[in-house]
Coordinates of C-alpha atoms and ligand atoms in Angstrom, one line a residue:
M1 CA -78.5 110.5 -217.1
R2 CA -75.4 111.6 -214.8
T3 CA -73.0 109.4 -213.2
K4 CA -69.2 109.5 -212.0
V5 CA -67.9 106.7 -214.4
C6 CA -69.4 105.5 -217.8
I7 CA -68.3 101.8 -218.6
I8 CA -68.5 100.9 -222.2
G9 CA -68.8 97.0 -222.4
G10 CA -70.4 94.3 -220.7
G11 CA -67.9 91.8 -220.9
P12 CA -65.8 90.4 -217.7
S13 CA -63.5 93.6 -217.7
G14 CA -66.6 96.2 -217.6
L15 CA -68.8 94.0 -215.3
L16 CA -65.8 93.4 -212.8
L17 CA -64.9 97.1 -212.7
S18 CA -68.5 98.3 -212.6
Q19 CA -69.1 95.7 -209.4
L20 CA -65.9 96.9 -207.6
L21 CA -66.6 100.8 -208.1
Q22 CA -70.3 100.3 -206.9
L23 CA -68.9 98.4 -203.6
N24 CA -66.6 101.2 -203.0
G25 CA -69.6 103.8 -203.4
I26 CA -68.7 105.0 -206.8
D27 CA -71.6 105.5 -209.2
N28 CA -71.3 104.1 -212.6
V29 CA -73.5 103.2 -215.8
L30 CA -72.5 100.5 -217.8
L31 CA -73.6 100.3 -221.7
E32 CA -73.4 96.9 -223.5
K33 CA -74.2 96.5 -227.4
H34 CA -75.6 93.2 -227.4
S35 CA -78.3 91.5 -225.4
R36 CA -77.5 89.5 -222.1
E37 CA -78.1 86.6 -223.7
H38 CA -75.9 87.1 -226.6
V39 CA -73.0 87.8 -224.3
L40 CA -73.6 84.8 -222.4
A41 CA -74.0 82.6 -225.5
R42 CA -70.0 83.4 -226.3
I43 CA -67.6 80.8 -225.4
R44 CA -64.3 81.8 -224.6
A45 CA -61.6 81.5 -221.7
G46 CA -61.5 78.5 -219.5
V47 CA -58.2 79.0 -217.6
L48 CA -57.9 81.6 -214.6
E49 CA -55.3 82.8 -212.4
H50 CA -55.6 82.9 -208.5
G51 CA -55.3 86.6 -209.0
F52 CA -58.6 86.8 -211.0
A53 CA -60.3 84.6 -208.5
R54 CA -59.2 87.1 -205.5
L55 CA -60.5 90.0 -207.4
M56 CA -64.0 88.2 -208.0
D57 CA -64.3 87.4 -204.3
E58 CA -63.5 91.0 -203.5
A59 CA -66.0 91.9 -206.0
Q60 CA -68.4 89.5 -204.1
C61 CA -68.9 87.2 -206.8
G62 CA -66.3 84.4 -206.5
E63 CA -68.4 82.0 -204.2
R64 CA -69.6 79.5 -207.2
M65 CA -66.2 79.7 -208.7
Q66 CA -64.5 78.6 -205.6
R67 CA -67.2 75.9 -205.3
E68 CA -67.3 74.5 -208.9
G69 CA -64.0 75.7 -210.4
Q70 CA -61.5 73.1 -210.8
V71 CA -58.1 73.5 -209.5
H72 CA -55.3 72.3 -211.8
H73 CA -51.7 71.8 -210.7
G74 CA -50.3 70.9 -214.3
F75 CA -51.1 70.2 -217.8
F76 CA -49.7 68.2 -220.7
I77 CA -47.7 68.9 -223.6
A78 CA -47.8 66.0 -226.5
H79 CA -45.0 66.5 -228.9
D80 CA -42.8 64.5 -231.2
G81 CA -44.2 61.1 -229.8
R82 CA -44.0 62.2 -226.3
L83 CA -46.7 63.3 -223.7
D84 CA -44.9 65.5 -221.0
R85 CA -46.3 66.9 -218.0
V86 CA -45.7 70.6 -216.8
D87 CA -46.1 70.2 -212.9
L88 CA -47.0 73.8 -212.3
H89 CA -47.1 73.4 -208.6
K90 CA -43.8 72.1 -208.5
Y91 CA -42.1 74.5 -210.9
S92 CA -43.9 77.9 -210.2
G93 CA -43.3 77.2 -206.2
G94 CA -46.9 76.0 -205.3
G95 CA -48.8 77.5 -208.1
S96 CA -51.9 76.5 -209.9
V97 CA -54.7 77.8 -212.1
I98 CA -58.5 77.6 -212.0
V99 CA -60.6 75.8 -214.6
Y100 CA -63.9 77.9 -214.8
G101 CA -65.7 79.2 -217.9
Q102 CA -65.7 82.8 -218.9
T103 CA -69.5 82.2 -219.6
E104 CA -70.1 81.1 -216.1
L105 CA -67.9 84.0 -214.6
T106 CA -69.8 86.3 -216.8
R107 CA -73.2 85.1 -215.3
D108 CA -71.9 85.6 -211.8
L109 CA -70.9 88.9 -212.6
Y110 CA -74.6 90.0 -214.0
E111 CA -76.1 88.4 -211.2
A112 CA -74.0 90.5 -208.9
R113 CA -74.8 93.7 -210.6
D114 CA -78.6 92.6 -210.5
R115 CA -78.4 92.0 -206.7
M116 CA -76.6 95.4 -206.0
G117 CA -79.2 97.0 -208.5
G118 CA -76.3 98.2 -210.7
I119 CA -77.3 100.2 -213.9
V120 CA -76.5 97.9 -217.0
I121 CA -78.0 99.2 -220.2
H122 CA -78.2 96.4 -222.8
E123 CA -78.7 96.9 -226.6
A124 CA -77.2 100.1 -226.3
S125 CA -76.5 101.0 -230.1
D126 CA -74.4 103.8 -231.8
V127 CA -72.4 104.5 -228.7
Q128 CA -70.5 107.7 -229.2
L129 CA -67.9 109.2 -227.0
H130 CA -67.3 113.0 -226.6
D131 CA -65.2 115.6 -224.8
L132 CA -62.7 113.0 -223.7
A133 CA -60.0 115.6 -223.1
G134 CA -61.9 118.1 -220.9
D135 CA -63.2 117.5 -217.3
R136 CA -66.8 116.7 -218.4
P137 CA -66.8 113.8 -220.9
S138 CA -70.1 112.3 -221.9
V139 CA -71.5 109.3 -223.9
T140 CA -74.4 109.4 -226.2
F141 CA -76.3 106.1 -227.4
R142 CA -79.5 104.9 -228.8
K143 CA -81.6 102.5 -226.8
S144 CA -85.2 101.4 -227.9
G145 CA -85.3 104.0 -230.8
A146 CA -84.6 107.0 -228.1
D147 CA -81.4 109.1 -228.1
E148 CA -79.7 108.9 -224.7
R149 CA -76.9 110.8 -223.0
V150 CA -74.7 110.0 -220.1
E151 CA -72.7 112.8 -218.7
C152 CA -69.9 111.5 -216.5
E153 CA -66.3 112.1 -215.1
F154 CA -64.4 109.4 -216.6
V155 CA -65.1 106.8 -219.5
I156 CA -63.9 103.3 -219.3
G157 CA -63.5 101.6 -222.7
A158 CA -64.0 98.2 -221.7
D159 CA -65.6 97.1 -225.3
G160 CA -63.3 94.7 -226.5
F161 CA -61.1 94.6 -229.6
H162 CA -63.8 95.6 -232.0
G163 CA -65.1 98.4 -229.7
V164 CA -65.8 102.0 -230.2
S165 CA -63.5 103.5 -227.5
R166 CA -59.9 102.8 -228.8
K167 CA -61.3 104.3 -232.0
S168 CA -62.6 107.6 -230.4
I169 CA -59.0 108.3 -229.6
P170 CA -57.8 111.1 -232.1
A171 CA -55.1 109.9 -234.9
G172 CA -51.6 110.2 -233.9
V173 CA -52.1 109.7 -230.1
L174 CA -51.9 106.0 -229.8
R175 CA -49.2 103.5 -231.0
E176 CA -50.6 100.3 -232.0
Y177 CA -48.3 97.1 -232.2
E178 CA -49.9 94.2 -234.3
K179 CA -48.8 90.5 -235.2
V180 CA -51.3 88.6 -237.0
Y181 CA -51.0 84.6 -237.2
P182 CA -51.6 82.8 -240.5
F183 CA -54.3 80.4 -238.8
G184 CA -57.3 80.4 -236.4
W185 CA -58.7 78.1 -233.8
L186 CA -61.7 75.9 -234.3
G187 CA -63.2 75.2 -231.0
V188 CA -66.0 72.8 -230.1
L189 CA -67.9 72.6 -227.0
S190 CA -69.6 69.1 -226.1
R191 CA -71.4 67.6 -223.5
T192 CA -69.0 64.5 -223.3
P193 CA -66.4 63.7 -220.2
P194 CA -63.1 65.2 -221.2
V195 CA -60.7 63.0 -222.5
S196 CA -58.1 64.1 -219.9
P197 CA -58.6 65.5 -216.3
E198 CA -55.6 67.9 -217.1
L199 CA -55.4 70.0 -220.3
I200 CA -53.5 68.8 -223.3
Y201 CA -51.5 71.0 -225.6
V202 CA -50.6 69.1 -228.8
K203 CA -47.8 70.1 -231.5
H204 CA -48.5 68.0 -234.2
E205 CA -47.4 68.0 -238.0
R206 CA -51.0 68.4 -238.8
G207 CA -51.2 71.3 -236.6
F208 CA -51.9 72.3 -233.0
A209 CA -54.8 70.8 -231.0
L210 CA -55.8 71.4 -227.3
C211 CA -58.0 69.3 -225.2
S212 CA -59.6 71.6 -222.6
L213 CA -62.7 71.3 -220.4
R214 CA -65.3 73.0 -218.3
S215 CA -66.6 70.4 -216.0
P216 CA -66.7 66.6 -215.7
T217 CA -69.4 66.2 -218.2
L218 CA -68.5 69.4 -220.6
S219 CA -65.3 69.6 -223.0
R220 CA -63.6 71.8 -224.9
Y221 CA -61.6 71.3 -227.9
Y222 CA -59.5 73.1 -230.3
I223 CA -57.8 72.5 -233.6
Q224 CA -55.6 74.9 -235.7
V225 CA -57.2 75.5 -239.0
P226 CA -56.2 77.6 -242.0
L227 CA -57.6 81.0 -241.9
S228 CA -59.6 80.6 -245.1
D229 CA -61.6 77.7 -243.3
R230 CA -65.3 78.6 -242.5
V231 CA -67.2 76.9 -239.5
E232 CA -69.7 75.6 -242.1
D233 CA -66.9 73.6 -243.7
W234 CA -66.4 71.6 -240.5
S235 CA -68.9 68.9 -239.8
D236 CA -68.8 67.6 -236.0
D237 CA -67.5 64.2 -237.7
A238 CA -64.9 65.8 -239.5
F239 CA -63.7 67.8 -236.5
W240 CA -63.6 64.5 -234.3
D241 CA -61.7 62.7 -237.1
E242 CA -58.9 65.6 -237.3
L243 CA -58.7 66.1 -233.6
K244 CA -58.1 62.2 -233.3
R245 CA -55.4 62.3 -236.0
R246 CA -53.2 64.9 -233.9
L247 CA -53.8 63.2 -230.4
P248 CA -51.3 60.8 -229.0
P249 CA -52.8 57.3 -230.0
E250 CA -53.6 56.4 -226.4
V251 CA -55.4 59.7 -226.0
A252 CA -57.2 59.5 -229.1
A253 CA -58.4 55.9 -228.2
R254 CA -60.2 57.2 -225.0
L255 CA -61.6 60.2 -226.8
I256 CA -65.4 60.4 -226.1
T257 CA -67.1 62.4 -228.9
G258 CA -70.6 63.9 -229.4
A259 CA -72.5 66.6 -230.9
S260 CA -71.3 70.2 -230.5
I261 CA -73.0 72.7 -228.6
E262 CA -71.1 75.5 -230.0
K263 CA -68.7 75.5 -232.7
S264 CA -66.5 78.6 -233.7
I265 CA -63.4 79.7 -235.4
A266 CA -61.4 82.5 -233.6
P267 CA -58.3 84.2 -235.6
L268 CA -55.2 84.3 -233.7
R269 CA -53.7 87.9 -233.2
S270 CA -51.4 89.9 -230.9
F271 CA -52.0 93.7 -230.5
V272 CA -51.1 96.3 -227.9
A273 CA -52.4 100.0 -228.1
E274 CA -50.5 102.2 -226.2
P275 CA -51.1 104.5 -224.2
M276 CA -54.0 103.0 -222.2
Q277 CA -55.5 106.4 -221.6
Y278 CA -56.5 109.6 -223.5
G279 CA -57.6 112.2 -221.5
R280 CA -60.8 110.9 -219.4
L281 CA -60.9 107.8 -221.4
F282 CA -59.1 104.7 -219.9
L283 CA -59.0 101.6 -221.8
A284 CA -59.2 98.0 -220.2
G285 CA -58.7 94.4 -221.5
D286 CA -59.3 93.5 -225.0
A287 CA -60.0 96.9 -226.2
A288 CA -56.3 97.8 -225.6
H289 CA -54.6 94.4 -226.0
I290 CA -55.3 91.0 -227.5
V291 CA -53.0 87.9 -227.1
P292 CA -53.2 84.5 -228.9
P293 CA -55.2 82.2 -226.9
T294 CA -52.3 79.6 -226.4
G295 CA -50.9 80.9 -223.3
A296 CA -54.4 81.3 -221.5
R297 CA -53.4 85.1 -220.8
G298 CA -56.2 87.3 -222.5
L299 CA -59.1 87.4 -219.9
N300 CA -56.1 87.3 -217.0
S301 CA -54.6 90.5 -218.6
A302 CA -58.2 92.1 -218.6
A303 CA -58.4 91.2 -214.9
S304 CA -54.8 92.8 -214.1
D305 CA -56.0 95.9 -215.8
I306 CA -59.4 96.2 -213.7
Y307 CA -57.1 95.5 -210.4
Y308 CA -55.1 98.7 -211.4
L309 CA -57.9 100.6 -212.5
S310 CA -60.2 99.9 -209.8
R311 CA -57.5 101.0 -207.2
A312 CA -57.0 104.1 -209.3
L313 CA -60.2 105.1 -209.4
I314 CA -61.1 104.3 -205.7
A315 CA -57.8 106.3 -204.4
Y316 CA -59.1 109.2 -206.7
Y317 CA -62.5 109.3 -205.2
K318 CA -61.6 108.6 -201.5
T319 CA -58.6 111.0 -201.3
G320 CA -58.4 113.0 -204.4
D321 CA -55.0 111.4 -205.2
E322 CA -54.5 111.3 -209.0
S323 CA -51.4 109.3 -209.2
G324 CA -53.1 105.8 -209.8
L325 CA -54.9 107.4 -212.7
R326 CA -51.6 109.1 -214.2
G327 CA -49.7 105.6 -213.6
Y328 CA -52.4 103.3 -214.8
S329 CA -51.1 103.0 -218.6
E330 CA -47.6 102.2 -217.6
R331 CA -48.3 99.8 -214.7
A332 CA -50.7 97.9 -216.7
L333 CA -48.5 97.9 -220.0
S334 CA -45.7 96.5 -218.0
R335 CA -47.6 93.4 -217.1
I336 CA -49.3 93.2 -220.7
W337 CA -46.2 93.1 -222.5
K338 CA -44.8 90.1 -220.5
A339 CA -48.2 88.3 -221.2
Q340 CA -47.5 89.3 -225.0
R341 CA -44.1 87.7 -224.8
F342 CA -45.5 84.1 -223.0
S343 CA -48.5 84.0 -225.6
W344 CA -46.2 84.5 -228.6
W345 CA -43.8 82.0 -227.3
M346 CA -46.2 79.4 -226.5
T347 CA -47.9 79.9 -229.8
K348 CA -44.6 79.6 -231.8
L349 CA -43.6 76.6 -229.8
L350 CA -46.6 74.6 -230.7
H351 CA -48.2 75.5 -233.9
R352 CA -47.4 74.7 -237.5
F353 CA -46.4 77.7 -239.4
P354 CA -47.0 77.3 -243.1
D355 CA -44.0 79.2 -244.3
N356 CA -41.7 77.1 -241.7
G357 CA -39.2 75.4 -243.3
D358 CA -37.3 72.1 -241.9
Y359 CA -34.7 73.9 -240.1
D360 CA -37.6 75.9 -238.1
Q361 CA -39.4 72.6 -237.4
R362 CA -36.2 71.0 -236.0
L363 CA -35.6 74.2 -233.9
Q364 CA -39.4 73.7 -232.6
Q365 CA -38.2 70.2 -231.7
A366 CA -35.1 71.4 -229.7
E367 CA -36.9 74.2 -227.8
L368 CA -39.3 71.4 -226.4
A369 CA -36.6 69.0 -225.8
Y370 CA -34.7 71.8 -224.0
L371 CA -38.0 72.5 -222.0
F372 CA -38.5 69.2 -220.6
S373 CA -34.8 68.7 -219.9
S374 CA -34.5 72.2 -217.7
E375 CA -35.9 72.7 -214.5
R376 CA -35.2 76.4 -215.1
A377 CA -36.9 76.5 -218.5
L378 CA -40.0 74.7 -216.9
G379 CA -39.8 77.3 -214.0
S380 CA -40.2 80.0 -216.6
L381 CA -43.1 78.2 -218.4
A382 CA -45.0 77.6 -215.2
E383 CA -44.5 80.9 -213.4
N384 CA -46.2 82.8 -216.5
Y385 CA -48.8 80.1 -216.8
V386 CA -50.0 80.6 -213.2
G387 CA -49.8 84.4 -213.7
L388 CA -47.0 86.9 -212.8
P389 CA -47.9 88.7 -209.7
Y390 CA -49.7 92.0 -209.5
Ligands
RFL401 P1 -65.0 91.3 -224.2 O1 -65.0 89.9 -223.5 O2 -64.7 91.2 -225.9 O3 -66.2 92.2 -223.9 C1 -66.3 93.5 -224.4 C2 -67.9 93.7 -224.5 O4 -68.1 94.9 -225.2 C3 -69.4 95.0 -225.9 N1 -69.0 96.1 -227.0 C4 -69.8 97.5 -227.0 N2 -70.5 97.7 -226.0 C5 -71.1 99.0 -226.1 N3 -70.9 99.7 -227.3 C6 -69.9 99.2 -228.2 N4 -69.8 100.1 -229.2 C7 -69.2 98.1 -228.0 N5 -68.5 97.1 -228.6 C8 -68.5 95.9 -228.2 C9 -69.1 93.7 -226.4 O5 -70.5 93.2 -227.2 C10 -68.7 92.8 -225.3 O6 -69.8 92.2 -224.6 O7 -63.5 91.9 -223.6 P2 -63.2 92.0 -222.1 O8 -64.2 92.1 -221.0 O9 -61.9 93.0 -222.0 O10 -62.6 90.4 -222.0 C11 -61.4 90.1 -222.5 C12 -61.9 88.5 -222.8 O11 -63.1 88.3 -223.3 C13 -60.7 87.8 -223.6 O12 -59.5 88.2 -223.2 C14 -60.6 86.4 -223.3 O13 -61.8 85.4 -223.9 C15 -59.2 85.5 -224.2 N6 -59.1 84.1 -224.0 C16 -58.8 83.6 -223.1 N7 -58.2 84.3 -221.8 C17 -57.8 83.5 -220.7 O14 -57.4 84.4 -219.7 N8 -57.9 82.3 -220.5 C18 -58.2 81.4 -221.5 O15 -58.2 80.2 -221.4 C19 -58.7 82.1 -222.7 N9 -59.0 81.5 -223.7 C20 -59.8 83.4 -225.3 C21 -59.6 81.8 -225.0 C22 -60.3 83.9 -226.2 C23 -61.0 83.1 -227.3 N10 -61.4 83.8 -228.5 C24 -62.8 83.5 -228.9 C25 -60.8 85.1 -228.7 C26 -60.3 80.9 -225.9 C27 -60.7 81.7 -227.0 C28 -61.1 80.5 -228.2
PHB402 C1 -60.2 76.9 -222.9 O1 -60.8 76.0 -222.3 O2 -61.0 77.4 -223.8 C2 -58.7 77.3 -223.1 C3 -58.0 76.6 -222.4 C4 -56.6 77.0 -222.1 C5 -56.3 77.9 -223.4 C6 -57.0 78.6 -224.2 C7 -58.4 78.3 -224.1 O3 -54.9 78.3 -223.5

């Protein structure tokens, strides 16, 4: 098989890029390790920037997001016996976010690829990248027991943190920066009305909690748990009991519980690989960088990579201009590091760190007291949460 761009990974990054390239007449083939059902069973992000929505519109798959996504102008932080609201609209100069699940967004992207007759190959196993440093890279894989090869001009590694692309770059080329946190998030999705129309982030002495939602009838809740916990250790009842203990009493009193539809534990990690390019391989999204979910930056950072990368590839194929491709890594990383900073800050602000002593806990309280006493501090939080410009 011969194509211009071979995209590895059928998550939001790969699908969005595939769609944008085809709309601009650039042939591409997308390889995904799992089945479509498997990809669509993952429950992940819920909070999206308007920049993401604009990119979905440009990719001609933003219609349902515009219709069903909920625009949120603020969220709450419960801390130290208080429930304070962050007015995103006021403090970011008119900004807001969209609450729309990654699962739905991925479904919209798959449907758009179907409509356009895009080549998306699922259950591609043993994907291997070849000749990345030359002009004619290729990708081999196995599908239904047969060996296949894609010959291409560029390879895009959009295969997430555990993918093969980043690992195919020779040793010594990348510099990797990593911070692993001593806890994870246990998440539950339930068909129950959300406890609050706006998200509530909770700092509590028993640990962090988050009340989020997908729709007026679908709720998403998280609690901080030790890394040693396994999801099997947590019955639904145990989850609801622990969540209630961490919520302000008036919120806990109106929480409606129900059977979990999905329950999983995600470890928290900050990670960046630099540069995001090696020869004809370009990395995008979680393949190159990870943030803890506290600031809702992960998928939004993937979208800004795809914005820069799609423009660079379109310019190259339309006019031969290589400057966008040459500058991709630097441009993407400049925004990525700001998202890293913000996610780390919000994680540190709201979680219970097992090694923190009394002094660190008092500092956390002071940081929150300062935040809600300073319009400038709230402005900084709000502009980062709605998304820095790109
Ligand atoms: P993905 O979604 O991991 O997709 C990568 C795809 O590549 C496939 N793959 C391979 N394919 C072929 N060959 C191989 N060898 C392959 N290896 C892997 C995988 O099967 C997969 O389909 O990466 P992508 O596209 O870069 O998207 C990134 C986002 O998924 C991620 O950043 C967000 O989910 C992070 N995130 C959030 N981001 C936000 O912006 N807002 C949020 O509110 C938010 N909440 C979250 C989150 C992530 C969470 N978890 C579970 C880590 C909440 C949680 C709990
Ligand atoms: C979610 O709804 O899954 C969600 C929302 C906000 C976050 C992280 C996850 O910061």
